[in-house]
Every structure is written in structure tokens, then in C-alpha cells.
Short mmCIF file of N, CA and C in Angstrom, two decimals:
data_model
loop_
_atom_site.label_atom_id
_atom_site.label_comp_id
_atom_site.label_asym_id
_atom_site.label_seq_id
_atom_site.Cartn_x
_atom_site.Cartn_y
_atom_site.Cartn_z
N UNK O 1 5.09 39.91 29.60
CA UNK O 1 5.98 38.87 30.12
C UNK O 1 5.86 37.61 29.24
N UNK O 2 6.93 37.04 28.85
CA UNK O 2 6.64 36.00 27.92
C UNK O 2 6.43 34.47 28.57
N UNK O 3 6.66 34.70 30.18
CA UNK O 3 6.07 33.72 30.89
C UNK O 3 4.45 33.69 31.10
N UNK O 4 3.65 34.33 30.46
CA UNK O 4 2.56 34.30 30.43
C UNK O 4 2.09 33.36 29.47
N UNK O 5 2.96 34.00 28.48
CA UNK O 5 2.51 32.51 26.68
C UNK O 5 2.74 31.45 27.12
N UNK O 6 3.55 31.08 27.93
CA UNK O 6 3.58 29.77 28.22
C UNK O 6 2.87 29.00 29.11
N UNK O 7 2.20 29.75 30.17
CA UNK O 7 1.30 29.17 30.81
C UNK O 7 0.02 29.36 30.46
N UNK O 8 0.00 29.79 29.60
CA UNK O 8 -1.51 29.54 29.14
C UNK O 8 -1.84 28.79 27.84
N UNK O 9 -0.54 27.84 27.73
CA UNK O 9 -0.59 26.52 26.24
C UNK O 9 -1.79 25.31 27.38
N UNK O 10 -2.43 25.27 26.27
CA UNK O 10 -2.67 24.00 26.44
C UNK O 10 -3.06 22.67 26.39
N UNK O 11 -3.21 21.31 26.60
CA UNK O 11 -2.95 20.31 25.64
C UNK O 11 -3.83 18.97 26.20
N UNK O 12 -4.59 17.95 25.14
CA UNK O 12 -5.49 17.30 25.47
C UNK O 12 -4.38 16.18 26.33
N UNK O 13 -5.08 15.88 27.67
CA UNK O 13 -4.38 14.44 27.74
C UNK O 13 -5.70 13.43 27.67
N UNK O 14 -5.48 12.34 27.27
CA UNK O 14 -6.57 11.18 26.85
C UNK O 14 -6.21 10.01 27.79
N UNK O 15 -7.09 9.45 28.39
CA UNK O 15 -6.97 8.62 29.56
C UNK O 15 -7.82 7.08 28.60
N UNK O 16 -7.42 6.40 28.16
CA UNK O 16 -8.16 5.06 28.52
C UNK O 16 -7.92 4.38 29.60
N UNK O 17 -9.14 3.57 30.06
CA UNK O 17 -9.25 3.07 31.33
C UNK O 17 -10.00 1.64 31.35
N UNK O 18 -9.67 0.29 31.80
CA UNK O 18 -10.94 -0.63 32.22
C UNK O 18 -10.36 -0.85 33.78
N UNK O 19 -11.71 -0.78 34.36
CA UNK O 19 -12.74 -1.31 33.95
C UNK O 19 -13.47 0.10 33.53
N UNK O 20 -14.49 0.05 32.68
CA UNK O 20 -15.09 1.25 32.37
C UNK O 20 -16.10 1.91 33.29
N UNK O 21 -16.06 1.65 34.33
CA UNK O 21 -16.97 2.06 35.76
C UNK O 21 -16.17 2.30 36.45
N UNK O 22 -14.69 2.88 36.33
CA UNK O 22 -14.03 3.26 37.38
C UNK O 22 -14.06 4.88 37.56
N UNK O 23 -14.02 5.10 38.58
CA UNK O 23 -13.66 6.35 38.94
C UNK O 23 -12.38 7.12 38.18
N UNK O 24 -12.55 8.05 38.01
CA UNK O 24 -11.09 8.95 37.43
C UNK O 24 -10.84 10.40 37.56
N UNK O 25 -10.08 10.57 38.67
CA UNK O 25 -9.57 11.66 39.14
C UNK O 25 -8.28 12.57 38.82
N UNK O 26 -8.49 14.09 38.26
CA UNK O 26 -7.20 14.77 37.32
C UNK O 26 -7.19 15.66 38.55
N UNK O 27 -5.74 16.03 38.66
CA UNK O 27 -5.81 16.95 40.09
C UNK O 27 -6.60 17.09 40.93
N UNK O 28 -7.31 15.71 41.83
CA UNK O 28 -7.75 16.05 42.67
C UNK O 28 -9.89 16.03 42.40
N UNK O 29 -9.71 16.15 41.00
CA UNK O 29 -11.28 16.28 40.54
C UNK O 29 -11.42 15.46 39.70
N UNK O 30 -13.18 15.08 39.99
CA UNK O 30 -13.40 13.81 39.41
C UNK O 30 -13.77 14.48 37.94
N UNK O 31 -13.29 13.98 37.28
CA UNK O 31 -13.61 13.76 35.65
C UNK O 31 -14.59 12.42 34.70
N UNK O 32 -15.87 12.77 34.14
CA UNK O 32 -16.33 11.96 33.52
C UNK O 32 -16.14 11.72 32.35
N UNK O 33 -15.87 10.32 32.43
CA UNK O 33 -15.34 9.84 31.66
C UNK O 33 -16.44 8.65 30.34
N UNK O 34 -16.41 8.12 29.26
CA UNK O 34 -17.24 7.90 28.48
C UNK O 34 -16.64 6.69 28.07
N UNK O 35 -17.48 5.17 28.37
CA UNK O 35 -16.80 4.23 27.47
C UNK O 35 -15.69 3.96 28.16
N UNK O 36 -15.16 4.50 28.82
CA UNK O 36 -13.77 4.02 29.42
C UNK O 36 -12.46 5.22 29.31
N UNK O 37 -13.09 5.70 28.34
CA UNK O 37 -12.36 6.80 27.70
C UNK O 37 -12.79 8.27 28.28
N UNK O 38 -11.62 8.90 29.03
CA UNK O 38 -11.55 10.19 29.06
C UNK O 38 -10.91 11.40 28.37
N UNK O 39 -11.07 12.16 28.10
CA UNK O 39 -10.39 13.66 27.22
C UNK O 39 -10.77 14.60 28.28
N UNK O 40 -9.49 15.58 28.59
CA UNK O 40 -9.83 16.51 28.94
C UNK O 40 -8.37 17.55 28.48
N UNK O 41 -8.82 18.68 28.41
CA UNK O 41 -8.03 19.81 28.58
C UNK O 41 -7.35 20.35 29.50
N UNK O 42 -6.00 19.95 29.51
CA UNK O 42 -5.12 20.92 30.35
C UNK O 42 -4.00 22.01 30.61
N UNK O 43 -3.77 22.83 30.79
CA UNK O 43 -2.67 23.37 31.20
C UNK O 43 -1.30 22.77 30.96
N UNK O 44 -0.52 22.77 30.08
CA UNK O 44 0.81 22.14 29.63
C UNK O 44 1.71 22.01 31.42
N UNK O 45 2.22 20.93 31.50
CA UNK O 45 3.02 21.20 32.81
C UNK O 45 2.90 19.50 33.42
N UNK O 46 2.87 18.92 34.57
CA UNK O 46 2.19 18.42 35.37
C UNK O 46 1.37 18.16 36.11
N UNK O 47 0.39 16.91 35.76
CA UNK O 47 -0.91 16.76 36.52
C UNK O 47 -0.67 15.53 36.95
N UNK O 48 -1.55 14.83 38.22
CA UNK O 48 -1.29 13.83 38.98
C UNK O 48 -2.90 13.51 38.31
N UNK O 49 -3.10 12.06 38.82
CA UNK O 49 -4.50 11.15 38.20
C UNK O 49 -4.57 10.35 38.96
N UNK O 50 -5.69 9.80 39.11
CA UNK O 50 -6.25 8.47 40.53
C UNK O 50 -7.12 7.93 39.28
N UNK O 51 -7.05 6.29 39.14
CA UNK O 51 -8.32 5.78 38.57
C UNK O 51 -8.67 5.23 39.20
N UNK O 52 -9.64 4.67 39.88
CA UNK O 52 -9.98 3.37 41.23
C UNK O 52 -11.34 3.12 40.61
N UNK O 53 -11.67 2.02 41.02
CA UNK O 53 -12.78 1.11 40.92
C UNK O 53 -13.34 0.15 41.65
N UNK O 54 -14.32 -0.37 42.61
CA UNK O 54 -14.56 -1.27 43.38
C UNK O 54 -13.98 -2.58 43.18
N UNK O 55 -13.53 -3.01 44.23
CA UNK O 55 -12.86 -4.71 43.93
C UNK O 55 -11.57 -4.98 43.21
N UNK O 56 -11.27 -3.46 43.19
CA UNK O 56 -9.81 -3.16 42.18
C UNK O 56 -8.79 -2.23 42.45
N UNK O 57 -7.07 -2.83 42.52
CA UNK O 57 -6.70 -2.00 42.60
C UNK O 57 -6.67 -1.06 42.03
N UNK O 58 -6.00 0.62 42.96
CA UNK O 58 -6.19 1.46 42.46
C UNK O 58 -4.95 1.90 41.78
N UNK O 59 -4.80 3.09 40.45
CA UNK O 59 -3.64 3.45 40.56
C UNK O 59 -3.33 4.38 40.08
N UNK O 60 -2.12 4.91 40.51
CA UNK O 60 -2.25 6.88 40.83
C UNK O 60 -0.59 7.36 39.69
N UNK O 61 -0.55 8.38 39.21
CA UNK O 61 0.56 8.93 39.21
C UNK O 61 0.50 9.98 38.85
N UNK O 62 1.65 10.49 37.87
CA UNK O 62 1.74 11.81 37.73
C UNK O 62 2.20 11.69 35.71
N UNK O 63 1.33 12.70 35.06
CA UNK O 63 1.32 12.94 33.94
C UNK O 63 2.07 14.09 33.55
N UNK O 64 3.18 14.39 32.40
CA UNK O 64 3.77 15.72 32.33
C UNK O 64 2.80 15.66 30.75
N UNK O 65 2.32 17.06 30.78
CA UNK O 65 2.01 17.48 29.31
C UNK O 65 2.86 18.38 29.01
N UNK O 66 3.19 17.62 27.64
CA UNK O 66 3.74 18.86 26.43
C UNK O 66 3.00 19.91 25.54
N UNK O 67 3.70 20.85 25.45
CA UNK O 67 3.06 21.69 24.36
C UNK O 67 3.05 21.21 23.02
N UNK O 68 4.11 20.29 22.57
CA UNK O 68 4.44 19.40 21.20
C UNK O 68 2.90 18.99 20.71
N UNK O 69 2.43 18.12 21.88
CA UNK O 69 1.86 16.75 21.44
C UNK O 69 0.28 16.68 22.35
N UNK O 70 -0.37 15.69 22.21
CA UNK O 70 -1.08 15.59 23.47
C UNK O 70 -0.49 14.13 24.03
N UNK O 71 -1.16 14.04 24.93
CA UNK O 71 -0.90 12.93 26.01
C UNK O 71 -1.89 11.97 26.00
N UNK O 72 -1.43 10.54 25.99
CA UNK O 72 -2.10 9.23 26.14
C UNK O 72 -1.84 8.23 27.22
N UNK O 73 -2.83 7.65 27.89
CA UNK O 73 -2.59 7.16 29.02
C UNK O 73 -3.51 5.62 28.90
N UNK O 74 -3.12 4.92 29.53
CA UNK O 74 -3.46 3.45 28.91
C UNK O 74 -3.75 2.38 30.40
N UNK O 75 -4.27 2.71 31.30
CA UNK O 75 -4.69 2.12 32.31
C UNK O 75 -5.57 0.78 32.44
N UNK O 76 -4.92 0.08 33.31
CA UNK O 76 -5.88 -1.05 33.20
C UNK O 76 -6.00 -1.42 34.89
N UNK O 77 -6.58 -1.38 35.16
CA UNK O 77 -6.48 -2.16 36.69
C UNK O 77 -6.80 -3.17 36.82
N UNK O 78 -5.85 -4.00 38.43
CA UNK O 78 -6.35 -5.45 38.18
C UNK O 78 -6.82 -5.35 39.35
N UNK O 79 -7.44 -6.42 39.14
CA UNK O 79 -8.41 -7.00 40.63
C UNK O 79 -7.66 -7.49 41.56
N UNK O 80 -8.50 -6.79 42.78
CA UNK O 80 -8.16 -6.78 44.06
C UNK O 80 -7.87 -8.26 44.86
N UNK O 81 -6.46 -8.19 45.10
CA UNK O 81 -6.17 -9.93 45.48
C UNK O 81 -6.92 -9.61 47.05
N UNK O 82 -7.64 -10.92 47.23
CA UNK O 82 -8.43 -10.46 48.71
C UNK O 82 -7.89 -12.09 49.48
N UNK O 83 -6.87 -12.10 50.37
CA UNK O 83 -6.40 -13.10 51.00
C UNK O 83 -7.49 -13.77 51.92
N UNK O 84 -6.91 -15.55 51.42
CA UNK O 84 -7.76 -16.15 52.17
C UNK O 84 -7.60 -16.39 53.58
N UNK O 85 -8.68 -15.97 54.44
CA UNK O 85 -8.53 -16.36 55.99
C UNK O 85 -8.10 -17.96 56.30
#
């Protein structure tokens, strides 16, 4: 089946992130990450990502990988506005 070759491409996506102590989640699983900087290997298609960090917002979406290329992601989170009483 030649739908097989295609699901089994697959392609780095690269996450930079600050703050560099944040959490970073690829479908659901936490991924460690180095420096701020994550690499991991995936499955060409769509993956969803969470980065969160204490005192910071968090923020989530969804990544499509190509078979072309790899994928770069450029996150920054900002700090958590905490209203005054």
C-alpha cells in the first residue's frame, strides 16, 4: 500500500522556548528540552504542543509537519498579569 510510505516519513520539529524552565508538551507528552531548546522526531502530519511555565502564561497550539522541510517554532511566553485586589 503506498499509504504506508507515507506514514512512516518523518521530520524534526525544533521548539525554541523562554523562559528556559518551562514545561513542554508534544501530543500530550512531556518532552525534555535543553537550554530552552527542544528537537524531537516526528511523524509528518499534525501535532498539538503546550509550553507553560510558573508565573506565565501558557501557550498551546497545533504544528503541521512536512515531509519537505523540518519545523521551527519560536515561543516566548509572557508573564502572568496577576490583578490588583
Amino acid at each position: 500500500k503506498p499509504m504506508g510510505a507515507v506514514a512512516s516519513q518523518k521530520q524534526t520539529l525544533t521548539i525554541r522556548y523562554t523562559p528556559s524552565s518551562a514545561t513542554v508538551l508534544v501530543d500530550n507528552k512531556m518532552v525534555r528540552g535543553n537550554n530552552g531548546v527542544v528537537k524531537i522526531t516526528l511523524p509528518v502530519g499534525q501535532h498539538s504542543y503546550i509550553v507553560a511555565s510558573d508565573g506565565y502564561e501558557s501557550e498551546e497550539g497545533t504544528v503541521k509537519l512536512k515531509a519537505s522541510a523540518p519545523s521551527n517554532l519560536q515561543i516566548q511566553l509572557s508573564k502572568e498579569v496577576v490583578a490588583a485586589i
